[in-house]
PDB file of C-alpha atoms in Angstrom:
ATOM      1  CA  PRO L   1    -131.067 -18.651 -36.201  1.00  0.00           C
ATOM      2  CA  PRO L   2    -130.301 -16.644 -33.009  1.00  0.00           C
ATOM      3  CA  SER L   3    -133.222 -16.262 -30.670  1.00  0.00           C
ATOM      4  CA  SER L   4    -134.201 -12.857 -30.009  1.00  0.00           C
ATOM      5  CA  SER L   5    -135.355 -13.162 -25.967  1.00  0.00           C
ATOM      6  CA  PRO L   6    -133.746 -12.708 -23.407  1.00  0.00           C
ATOM      7  CA  ASN L   7    -131.551 -15.308 -21.863  1.00  0.00           C
ATOM      8  CA  PRO L   8    -134.067 -17.274 -19.284  1.00  0.00           C
ATOM      9  CA  MET L   9    -132.999 -16.285 -15.309  1.00  0.00           C
ATOM     10  CA  ARG L  10    -131.154 -19.050 -13.957  1.00  0.00           C
ATOM     11  CA  ILE L  11    -132.007 -20.087 -10.209  1.00  0.00           C
ATOM     12  CA  HIS L  12    -128.799 -21.278  -7.795  1.00  0.00           C
ATOM     13  CA  PRO L  13    -129.074 -24.858  -6.298  1.00  0.00           C
ATOM     14  CA  ALA L  14    -128.408 -23.591  -2.916  1.00  0.00           C
ATOM     15  CA  LEU L  15    -131.341 -20.679  -3.114  1.00  0.00           C
ATOM     16  CA  THR L  16    -133.830 -23.518  -4.444  1.00  0.00           C
ATOM     17  CA  ARG L  17    -132.869 -25.854  -1.652  1.00  0.00           C
ATOM     18  CA  ALA L  18    -133.550 -22.950   0.996  1.00  0.00           C
ATOM     19  CA  LEU L  19    -136.955 -21.944  -0.521  1.00  0.00           C
ATOM     20  CA  ALA L  20    -138.032 -25.474  -0.569  1.00  0.00           C
ATOM     21  CA  VAL L  21    -137.098 -25.916   3.066  1.00  0.00           C
ATOM     22  CA  VAL L  22    -139.150 -22.319   4.077  1.00  0.00           C
ATOM     23  CA  LEU L  23    -142.218 -23.927   1.809  1.00  0.00           C
ATOM     24  CA  THR L  24    -141.922 -27.179   3.705  1.00  0.00           C
ATOM     25  CA  ALA L  25    -141.883 -25.594   7.021  1.00  0.00           C
ATOM     26  CA  GLY L  26    -145.048 -23.362   6.707  1.00  0.00           C
ATOM     27  CA  SER L  27    -147.087 -25.810   5.066  1.00  0.00           C
ATOM     28  CA  PRO L  28    -149.884 -27.458   7.137  1.00  0.00           C
ATOM     29  CA  SER L  29    -148.196 -30.959   6.986  1.00  0.00           C
ATOM     30  CA  GLY L  30    -145.231 -29.678   8.402  1.00  0.00           C
ATOM     31  CA  ALA L  31    -146.469 -27.613  11.198  1.00  0.00           C
ATOM     32  CA  GLN L  32    -145.531 -28.110  14.278  1.00  0.00           C
ATOM     33  CA  THR L  33    -147.447 -27.578  17.956  1.00  0.00           C
ATOM     34  CA  LEU L  34    -146.239 -26.313  21.063  1.00  0.00           C
ATOM     35  CA  PRO L  35    -146.561 -29.267  24.067  1.00  0.00           C
ATOM     36  CA  ALA L  36    -149.071 -28.082  26.175  1.00  0.00           C
ATOM     37  CA  THR L  37    -148.362 -26.764  29.210  1.00  0.00           C
ATOM     38  CA  PRO L  38    -147.949 -29.050  32.152  1.00  0.00           C
ATOM     39  CA  PRO L  39    -150.295 -28.388  35.088  1.00  0.00           C
ATOM     40  CA  PRO L  40    -148.637 -26.870  38.172  1.00  0.00           C
ATOM     41  CA  ALA L  41    -147.047 -29.381  40.995  1.00  0.00           C
ATOM     42  CA  ALA L  42    -149.818 -30.298  43.707  1.00  0.00           C
ATOM     43  CA  ARG L  43    -149.287 -28.802  47.093  1.00  0.00           C
ATOM     44  CA  GLY L  44    -148.323 -30.816  49.980  1.00  0.00           C
ATOM     45  CA  THR L  45    -151.190 -31.080  52.526  1.00  0.00           C
ATOM     46  CA  ARG L  46    -148.391 -29.196  55.175  1.00  0.00           C
ATOM     47  CA  GLU L  47    -147.312 -26.064  53.765  1.00  0.00           C
ATOM     48  CA  GLU L  48    -143.870 -24.419  54.882  1.00  0.00           C
ATOM     49  CA  GLN L  49    -144.533 -21.969  57.983  1.00  0.00           C
ATOM     50  CA  VAL L  50    -142.569 -18.587  57.266  1.00  0.00           C
ATOM     51  CA  VAL L  51    -140.650 -17.306  60.089  1.00  0.00           C
ATOM     52  CA  ALA L  52    -140.717 -13.392  60.646  1.00  0.00           C
ATOM     53  CA  LEU L  53    -137.542 -12.316  62.168  1.00  0.00           C
ATOM     54  CA  SER L  54    -137.759  -9.734  65.290  1.00  0.00           C
ATOM     55  CA  PRO L  55    -136.448  -6.209  64.094  1.00  0.00           C
ATOM     56  CA  PHE L  56    -135.426  -5.909  67.399  1.00  0.00           C
ATOM     57  CA  THR L  57    -132.670  -8.706  67.818  1.00  0.00           C
ATOM     58  CA  VAL L  58    -129.773  -9.248  65.650  1.00  0.00           C
ATOM     59  CA  SER L  59    -128.166 -12.826  64.754  1.00  0.00           C
ATOM     60  CA  SER L  60    -124.675 -13.399  64.111  1.00  0.00           C
ATOM     61  CA  ALA L  61    -125.506 -16.213  62.137  1.00  0.00           C
ATOM     62  CA  GLY L  62    -125.885 -14.032  59.293  1.00  0.00           C
ATOM     63  CA  ASP L  63    -122.535 -12.754  58.977  1.00  0.00           C
ATOM     64  CA  GLU L  64    -120.004 -13.471  56.492  1.00  0.00           C
ATOM     65  CA  GLY L  65    -116.500 -13.840  58.281  1.00  0.00           C
ATOM     66  CA  TYR L  66    -115.326 -10.177  58.465  1.00  0.00           C
ATOM     67  CA  ARG L  67    -118.333  -8.925  57.074  1.00  0.00           C
ATOM     68  CA  ALA L  68    -121.781  -8.229  59.342  1.00  0.00           C
ATOM     69  CA  GLN L  69    -124.963  -7.618  57.497  1.00  0.00           C
ATOM     70  CA  ASN L  70    -127.050  -5.873  60.086  1.00  0.00           C
ATOM     71  CA  THR L  71    -126.793  -3.884  63.626  1.00  0.00           C
ATOM     72  CA  LEU L  72    -128.982  -2.281  66.415  1.00  0.00           C
ATOM     73  CA  ALA L  73    -126.227   0.266  66.797  1.00  0.00           C
ATOM     74  CA  GLY L  74    -127.657   2.776  64.525  1.00  0.00           C
ATOM     75  CA  SER L  75    -131.169   2.991  65.196  1.00  0.00           C
ATOM     76  CA  ARG L  76    -132.542   0.635  67.531  1.00  0.00           C
ATOM     77  CA  LEU L  77    -133.917  -1.697  65.390  1.00  0.00           C
ATOM     78  CA  ASN L  78    -132.483  -4.626  63.031  1.00  0.00           C
ATOM     79  CA  SER L  79    -130.871  -2.328  60.262  1.00  0.00           C
ATOM     80  CA  SER L  80    -128.488  -2.890  56.969  1.00  0.00           C
ATOM     81  CA  LEU L  81    -125.741  -1.445  57.884  1.00  0.00           C
ATOM     82  CA  ASN L  82    -125.744   0.025  54.168  1.00  0.00           C
ATOM     83  CA  ASP L  83    -128.263   1.931  55.511  1.00  0.00           C
ATOM     84  CA  THR L  84    -127.147   2.783  58.624  1.00  0.00           C
ATOM     85  CA  PRO L  85    -125.300   6.797  58.489  1.00  0.00           C
ATOM     86  CA  GLY L  86    -123.855   6.562  62.067  1.00  0.00           C
ATOM     87  CA  VAL L  87    -120.007   5.611  62.838  1.00  0.00           C
ATOM     88  CA  LEU L  88    -120.356   2.029  63.389  1.00  0.00           C
ATOM     89  CA  ASP L  89    -117.452  -0.907  63.890  1.00  0.00           C
ATOM     90  CA  VAL L  90    -118.658  -4.291  64.034  1.00  0.00           C
ATOM     91  CA  LEU L  91    -116.347  -6.855  65.035  1.00  0.00           C
ATOM     92  CA  THR L  92    -117.634 -10.314  64.107  1.00  0.00           C
ATOM     93  CA  LYS L  93    -116.552 -13.450  65.644  1.00  0.00           C
ATOM     94  CA  ASP L  94    -114.450 -14.594  63.202  1.00  0.00           C
ATOM     95  CA  PHE L  95    -112.573 -11.726  62.827  1.00  0.00           C
ATOM     96  CA  LEU L  96    -112.181 -11.810  67.060  1.00  0.00           C
ATOM     97  CA  ASP L  97    -111.065 -15.127  66.632  1.00  0.00           C
ATOM     98  CA  ASP L  98    -108.495 -14.564  64.134  1.00  0.00           C
ATOM     99  CA  ILE L  99    -106.496 -11.654  65.968  1.00  0.00           C
ATOM    100  CA  GLY L 100    -106.233 -13.938  68.963  1.00  0.00           C
ATOM    101  CA  ALA L 101    -108.678 -10.839  71.197  1.00  0.00           C
ATOM    102  CA  ILE L 102    -109.254 -12.636  74.773  1.00  0.00           C
ATOM    103  CA  ASN L 103    -110.130  -9.335  76.309  1.00  0.00           C
ATOM    104  CA  LEU L 104    -112.045  -6.084  75.052  1.00  0.00           C
ATOM    105  CA  GLU L 105    -108.852  -4.075  75.436  1.00  0.00           C
ATOM    106  CA  GLN L 106    -107.191  -6.214  72.741  1.00  0.00           C
ATOM    107  CA  ALA L 107    -110.324  -6.045  70.319  1.00  0.00           C
ATOM    108  CA  LEU L 108    -110.537  -2.216  70.514  1.00  0.00           C
ATOM    109  CA  ALA L 109    -107.015  -1.652  69.302  1.00  0.00           C
ATOM    110  CA  PHE L 110    -108.845  -2.839  65.902  1.00  0.00           C
ATOM    111  CA  SER L 111    -111.576  -0.159  66.143  1.00  0.00           C
ATOM    112  CA  ALA L 112    -111.937   3.274  65.017  1.00  0.00           C
ATOM    113  CA  ASN L 113    -112.177   6.071  67.587  1.00  0.00           C
ATOM    114  CA  PHE L 114    -111.629   3.603  70.521  1.00  0.00           C
ATOM    115  CA  GLU L 115    -108.559   3.310  72.489  1.00  0.00           C
ATOM    116  CA  VAL L 116    -107.835   1.696  75.797  1.00  0.00           C
ATOM    117  CA  ASP L 117    -107.086   4.832  78.775  1.00  0.00           C
ATOM    118  CA  ASN L 118    -103.897   4.245  80.270  1.00  0.00           C
ATOM    119  CA  GLY L 119    -103.905   7.091  82.358  1.00  0.00           C
ATOM    120  CA  ASP L 120    -105.530  10.375  83.841  1.00  0.00           C
ATOM    121  CA  PHE L 121    -107.998   8.606  86.049  1.00  0.00           C
ATOM    122  CA  ASP L 122    -107.652  11.327  88.309  1.00  0.00           C
ATOM    123  CA  SER L 123    -107.494  14.718  86.489  1.00  0.00           C
ATOM    124  CA  GLN L 124    -110.554  16.954  85.988  1.00  0.00           C
ATOM    125  CA  GLY L 125    -111.985  18.394  83.174  1.00  0.00           C
ATOM    126  CA  VAL L 126    -113.614  18.355  79.583  1.00  0.00           C
ATOM    127  CA  ILE L 127    -111.270  15.778  78.223  1.00  0.00           C
ATOM    128  CA  ASN L 128    -109.630  14.089  81.365  1.00  0.00           C
ATOM    129  CA  THR L 129    -113.079  12.858  82.763  1.00  0.00           C
ATOM    130  CA  ILE L 130    -112.910  10.565  85.880  1.00  0.00           C
ATOM    131  CA  PHE L 131    -114.043   7.130  85.076  1.00  0.00           C
ATOM    132  CA  ALA L 132    -116.619   6.475  87.845  1.00  0.00           C
ATOM    133  CA  GLY L 133    -116.527   2.539  86.996  1.00  0.00           C
ATOM    134  CA  PRO L 134    -115.619  -0.452  88.866  1.00  0.00           C
ATOM    135  CA  ALA L 135    -111.686  -1.333  88.932  1.00  0.00           C
ATOM    136  CA  ALA L 136    -112.655  -4.631  86.843  1.00  0.00           C
ATOM    137  CA  THR L 137    -114.094  -2.764  84.338  1.00  0.00           C
ATOM    138  CA  PRO L 138    -111.887  -1.869  81.705  1.00  0.00           C
ATOM    139  CA  ALA L 139    -111.069   1.610  80.980  1.00  0.00           C
ATOM    140  CA  PHE L 140    -111.410   3.343  77.225  1.00  0.00           C
ATOM    141  CA  ARG L 141    -111.984   6.480  75.003  1.00  0.00           C
ATOM    142  CA  THR L 142    -114.241   7.348  72.450  1.00  0.00           C
ATOM    143  CA  ARG L 143    -113.149  10.278  70.098  1.00  0.00           C
ATOM    144  CA  GLY L 144    -111.021  11.541  73.326  1.00  0.00           C
ATOM    145  CA  LEU L 145    -113.883  11.070  75.725  1.00  0.00           C
ATOM    146  CA  VAL L 146    -114.630   8.372  78.264  1.00  0.00           C
ATOM    147  CA  GLY L 147    -116.198   5.439  76.914  1.00  0.00           C
ATOM    148  CA  SER L 148    -119.077   3.142  77.701  1.00  0.00           C
ATOM    149  CA  LEU L 149    -119.919  -0.162  77.640  1.00  0.00           C
ATOM    150  CA  ALA L 150    -123.034  -2.194  77.473  1.00  0.00           C
ATOM    151  CA  ARG L 151    -123.856  -5.680  77.439  1.00  0.00           C
ATOM    152  CA  ASN L 152    -126.800  -7.077  75.016  1.00  0.00           C
ATOM    153  CA  TYR L 153    -127.823  -3.003  74.823  1.00  0.00           C
ATOM    154  CA  LEU L 154    -128.109  -2.889  78.290  1.00  0.00           C
ATOM    155  CA  GLU L 155    -125.837  -0.718  80.561  1.00  0.00           C
ATOM    156  CA  THR L 156    -123.341  -2.735  82.417  1.00  0.00           C
ATOM    157  CA  ASP L 157    -120.474  -2.711  84.981  1.00  0.00           C
ATOM    158  CA  PHE L 158    -119.251  -6.032  84.283  1.00  0.00           C
ATOM    159  CA  ARG L 159    -115.717  -6.870  82.701  1.00  0.00           C
ATOM    160  CA  PRO L 160    -116.767  -9.007  79.409  1.00  0.00           C
ATOM    161  CA  GLY L 161    -115.431 -12.234  79.560  1.00  0.00           C
ATOM    162  CA  PHE L 162    -114.527 -13.181  75.703  1.00  0.00           C
ATOM    163  CA  TYR L 163    -115.778 -16.746  76.218  1.00  0.00           C
ATOM    164  CA  THR L 164    -119.314 -15.453  76.090  1.00  0.00           C
ATOM    165  CA  ILE L 165    -118.962 -13.051  73.554  1.00  0.00           C
ATOM    166  CA  GLU L 166    -120.287 -13.331  69.765  1.00  0.00           C
ATOM    167  CA  ARG L 167    -120.013  -9.738  68.092  1.00  0.00           C
ATOM    168  CA  ILE L 168    -118.933  -6.198  69.217  1.00  0.00           C
ATOM    169  CA  ASP L 169    -120.867  -3.363  67.965  1.00  0.00           C
ATOM    170  CA  ASN L 170    -118.904   0.062  68.429  1.00  0.00           C
ATOM    171  CA  ALA L 171    -120.663   3.147  67.813  1.00  0.00           C
ATOM    172  CA  SER L 172    -119.076   6.472  67.790  1.00  0.00           C
ATOM    173  CA  GLY L 173    -120.686   9.830  68.501  1.00  0.00           C
ATOM    174  CA  PRO L 174    -123.741  10.664  70.218  1.00  0.00           C
ATOM    175  CA  ASN L 175    -125.879   8.374  68.431  1.00  0.00           C
ATOM    176  CA  SER L 176    -125.443   6.201  71.684  1.00  0.00           C
ATOM    177  CA  VAL L 177    -127.665   7.670  73.288  1.00  0.00           C
ATOM    178  CA  LEU L 178    -130.529   5.763  71.683  1.00  0.00           C
ATOM    179  CA  PHE L 179    -130.223   3.321  74.139  1.00  0.00           C
ATOM    180  CA  GLY L 180    -130.467   5.506  77.095  1.00  0.00           C
ATOM    181  CA  LEU L 181    -126.763   5.253  78.003  1.00  0.00           C
ATOM    182  CA  GLY L 182    -123.243   5.505  76.854  1.00  0.00           C
ATOM    183  CA  SER L 183    -120.928   8.857  76.472  1.00  0.00           C
ATOM    184  CA  ALA L 184    -120.602  11.706  73.946  1.00  0.00           C
ATOM    185  CA  GLY L 185    -118.287  10.117  72.473  1.00  0.00           C
ATOM    186  CA  GLY L 186    -119.905   6.521  71.946  1.00  0.00           C
ATOM    187  CA  VAL L 187    -120.598   3.204  73.341  1.00  0.00           C
ATOM    188  CA  ALA L 188    -118.951  -0.473  73.346  1.00  0.00           C
ATOM    189  CA  ASN L 189    -121.450  -3.140  73.024  1.00  0.00           C
ATOM    190  CA  VAL L 190    -120.587  -6.699  73.343  1.00  0.00           C
ATOM    191  CA  SER L 191    -123.287  -9.570  72.574  1.00  0.00           C
ATOM    192  CA  THR L 192    -122.912 -12.533  74.106  1.00  0.00           C
ATOM    193  CA  LYS L 193    -123.910 -16.171  72.909  1.00  0.00           C
ATOM    194  CA  ALA L 194    -127.265 -17.090  72.796  1.00  0.00           C
ATOM    195  CA  ALA L 195    -128.855 -20.626  72.520  1.00  0.00           C
ATOM    196  CA  ARG L 196    -129.501 -21.821  68.724  1.00  0.00           C
ATOM    197  CA  LEU L 197    -132.580 -23.723  68.212  1.00  0.00           C
ATOM    198  CA  ASN L 198    -131.250 -25.100  64.503  1.00  0.00           C
ATOM    199  CA  ARG L 199    -128.670 -27.588  65.683  1.00  0.00           C
ATOM    200  CA  ASN L 200    -126.462 -28.878  67.953  1.00  0.00           C
ATOM    201  CA  ALA L 201    -122.724 -27.482  68.381  1.00  0.00           C
ATOM    202  CA  TYR L 202    -119.592 -28.330  70.384  1.00  0.00           C
ATOM    203  CA  GLY L 203    -116.507 -26.485  70.531  1.00  0.00           C
ATOM    204  CA  VAL L 204    -113.143 -26.536  72.705  1.00  0.00           C
ATOM    205  CA  ASP L 205    -110.723 -23.917  72.514  1.00  0.00           C
ATOM    206  CA  PHE L 206    -107.301 -24.020  73.862  1.00  0.00           C
ATOM    207  CA  LEU L 207    -104.790 -20.997  74.659  1.00  0.00           C
ATOM    208  CA  THR L 208    -101.064 -20.788  75.287  1.00  0.00           C
ATOM    209  CA  ASP L 209     -98.258 -18.380  74.543  1.00  0.00           C
ATOM    210  CA  GLY L 210     -94.906 -17.281  75.613  1.00  0.00           C
ATOM    211  CA  PHE L 211     -95.634 -16.194  78.794  1.00  0.00           C
ATOM    212  CA  GLY L 212     -96.581 -19.584  79.974  1.00  0.00           C
ATOM    213  CA  SER L 213    -100.310 -18.752  79.702  1.00  0.00           C
ATOM    214  CA  ARG L 214    -102.905 -21.288  79.848  1.00  0.00           C
ATOM    215  CA  GLN L 215    -106.520 -21.504  79.091  1.00  0.00           C
ATOM    216  CA  VAL L 216    -109.500 -23.307  77.868  1.00  0.00           C
ATOM    217  CA  ALA L 217    -112.864 -22.664  77.207  1.00  0.00           C
ATOM    218  CA  LEU L 218    -116.058 -24.959  76.442  1.00  0.00           C
ATOM    219  CA  ASP L 219    -119.211 -23.713  74.040  1.00  0.00           C
ATOM    220  CA  LEU L 220    -121.768 -26.703  74.166  1.00  0.00           C
ATOM    221  CA  ASN L 221    -125.312 -25.995  72.297  1.00  0.00           C
ATOM    222  CA  GLN L 222    -127.899 -28.172  72.489  1.00  0.00           C
ATOM    223  CA  VAL L 223    -131.502 -28.260  71.126  1.00  0.00           C
ATOM    224  CA  LEU L 224    -133.958 -30.028  73.258  1.00  0.00           C
ATOM    225  CA  ARG L 225    -137.097 -29.237  71.333  1.00  0.00           C
ATOM    226  CA  PRO L 226    -136.082 -28.353  67.447  1.00  0.00           C
ATOM    227  CA  GLY L 227    -137.483 -24.769  66.608  1.00  0.00           C
ATOM    228  CA  ARG L 228    -138.616 -24.119  70.481  1.00  0.00           C
ATOM    229  CA  LEU L 229    -136.481 -24.786  73.162  1.00  0.00           C
ATOM    230  CA  GLY L 230    -132.482 -24.721  73.195  1.00  0.00           C
ATOM    231  CA  VAL L 231    -129.709 -24.348  75.960  1.00  0.00           C
ATOM    232  CA  ARG L 232    -126.298 -23.198  75.482  1.00  0.00           C
ATOM    233  CA  VAL L 233    -123.398 -23.674  78.159  1.00  0.00           C
ATOM    234  CA  ASN L 234    -119.859 -21.263  78.089  1.00  0.00           C
ATOM    235  CA  ALA L 235    -117.086 -22.415  80.193  1.00  0.00           C
ATOM    236  CA  ILE L 236    -113.730 -21.122  81.101  1.00  0.00           C
ATOM    237  CA  SER L 237    -110.601 -21.574  83.331  1.00  0.00           C
ATOM    238  CA  SER L 238    -107.800 -19.445  82.392  1.00  0.00           C
ATOM    239  CA  ARG L 239    -104.344 -18.666  83.761  1.00  0.00           C
ATOM    240  CA  LEU L 240    -102.935 -15.615  81.909  1.00  0.00           C
ATOM    241  CA  ASN L 241     -99.650 -14.349  82.475  1.00  0.00           C
ATOM    242  CA  ARG L 242     -98.345 -10.984  81.199  1.00  0.00           C
ATOM    243  CA  TYR L 243     -94.728  -9.932  80.002  1.00  0.00           C
ATOM    244  CA  ARG L 244     -94.486  -8.043  83.717  1.00  0.00           C
ATOM    245  CA  ALA L 245     -93.627 -10.614  86.206  1.00  0.00           C
ATOM    246  CA  HIS L 246     -96.202 -11.106  88.765  1.00  0.00           C
ATOM    247  CA  PHE L 247     -98.938 -10.001  86.927  1.00  0.00           C
ATOM    248  CA  SER L 248    -101.902 -12.052  85.880  1.00  0.00           C
ATOM    249  CA  ASP L 249    -105.374 -12.212  85.068  1.00  0.00           C
ATOM    250  CA  ASN L 250    -106.537 -15.839  86.685  1.00  0.00           C
ATOM    251  CA  ILE L 251    -110.526 -16.373  85.398  1.00  0.00           C
ATOM    252  CA  ASP L 252    -112.612 -19.568  86.622  1.00  0.00           C
ATOM    253  CA  GLY L 253    -116.407 -18.722  84.905  1.00  0.00           C
ATOM    254  CA  VAL L 254    -119.629 -20.025  83.494  1.00  0.00           C
ATOM    255  CA  GLN L 255    -122.499 -19.006  81.342  1.00  0.00           C
ATOM    256  CA  LEU L 256    -125.592 -20.135  80.972  1.00  0.00           C
ATOM    257  CA  ALA L 257    -128.561 -19.282  78.261  1.00  0.00           C
ATOM    258  CA  SER L 258    -131.450 -20.590  77.223  1.00  0.00           C
ATOM    259  CA  THR L 259    -133.825 -19.481  74.637  1.00  0.00           C
ATOM    260  CA  TRP L 260    -137.695 -20.676  74.122  1.00  0.00           C
ATOM    261  CA  ARG L 261    -139.824 -19.896  70.945  1.00  0.00           C
ATOM    262  CA  ALA L 262    -143.595 -20.257  72.552  1.00  0.00           C
ATOM    263  CA  ASP L 263    -144.964 -19.576  69.047  1.00  0.00           C
ATOM    264  CA  GLN L 264    -143.949 -17.310  65.645  1.00  0.00           C
ATOM    265  CA  HIS L 265    -144.511 -14.177  67.269  1.00  0.00           C
ATOM    266  CA  THR L 266    -143.272 -14.426  70.900  1.00  0.00           C
ATOM    267  CA  GLU L 267    -139.845 -15.935  72.068  1.00  0.00           C
ATOM    268  CA  GLY L 268    -137.691 -15.274  75.095  1.00  0.00           C
ATOM    269  CA  SER L 269    -134.228 -15.804  76.388  1.00  0.00           C
ATOM    270  CA  VAL L 270    -132.682 -16.067  79.658  1.00  0.00           C
ATOM    271  CA  GLU L 271    -128.980 -15.762  80.373  1.00  0.00           C
ATOM    272  CA  TYR L 272    -126.972 -16.365  83.956  1.00  0.00           C
ATOM    273  CA  GLU L 273    -122.953 -16.209  84.316  1.00  0.00           C
ATOM    274  CA  LYS L 274    -120.892 -16.127  87.258  1.00  0.00           C
ATOM    275  CA  ALA L 275    -117.039 -15.507  87.421  1.00  0.00           C
ATOM    276  CA  ASP L 276    -114.423 -15.422  89.672  1.00  0.00           C
ATOM    277  CA  ARG L 277    -111.378 -13.239  88.885  1.00  0.00           C
TER     278      ARG L 277
END
């Protein structure tokens, strides 16, 4: 006769297998232990020394193409451009090479608020200020006022030769008084090539144009003691012609630079340049 008891519950075979796997993994026989943490690698007998960068110098080695990282033009200290509120234009070496600038006048054409002064030398007044520098110094204006020129943040009347230039920092506005020089308009600072202590480097640049100009420049960096002493030599011989007949720039110059790092906290540099124009 038919049974009055309820139908027995059937368990799906897949659920049965899954339950068996769970029970097996939870049993002591199936337990797994993590491997022991390996001991830290033994340190070598020689520890790496941390070299602290000077807060008073900025190296162009940190520049990435057209983008500069730090500057001294904003606060007198090595500061990030992101944290500098002043109006600054930094022209890196890669940018100067790509635009083919061979003098300050050509570089200023790509900088905001700076322009070459083509006249008004003898005019009196607030805007038409007399440019009192030597004739060899390029005349330019910053925000309409006569501009000031600095070399490694020191006042100079020496017209810079671009065979020695590493980068240009143009500061607009009265923040130029941070360096004890500069007009109310601003200051253009050129940073010269310094001797590097990490590697040897040699370069030769040739230049010619449709006006018959010829120029050759040498750049030699030699490490005498790695991390301690290095020298750098830059030389140029240039015969540049302009679009106007009988106007030319003849330059023969040499620059010597040396860097000496006595210890982690002491570094000195010396530079000498002589040029005939």
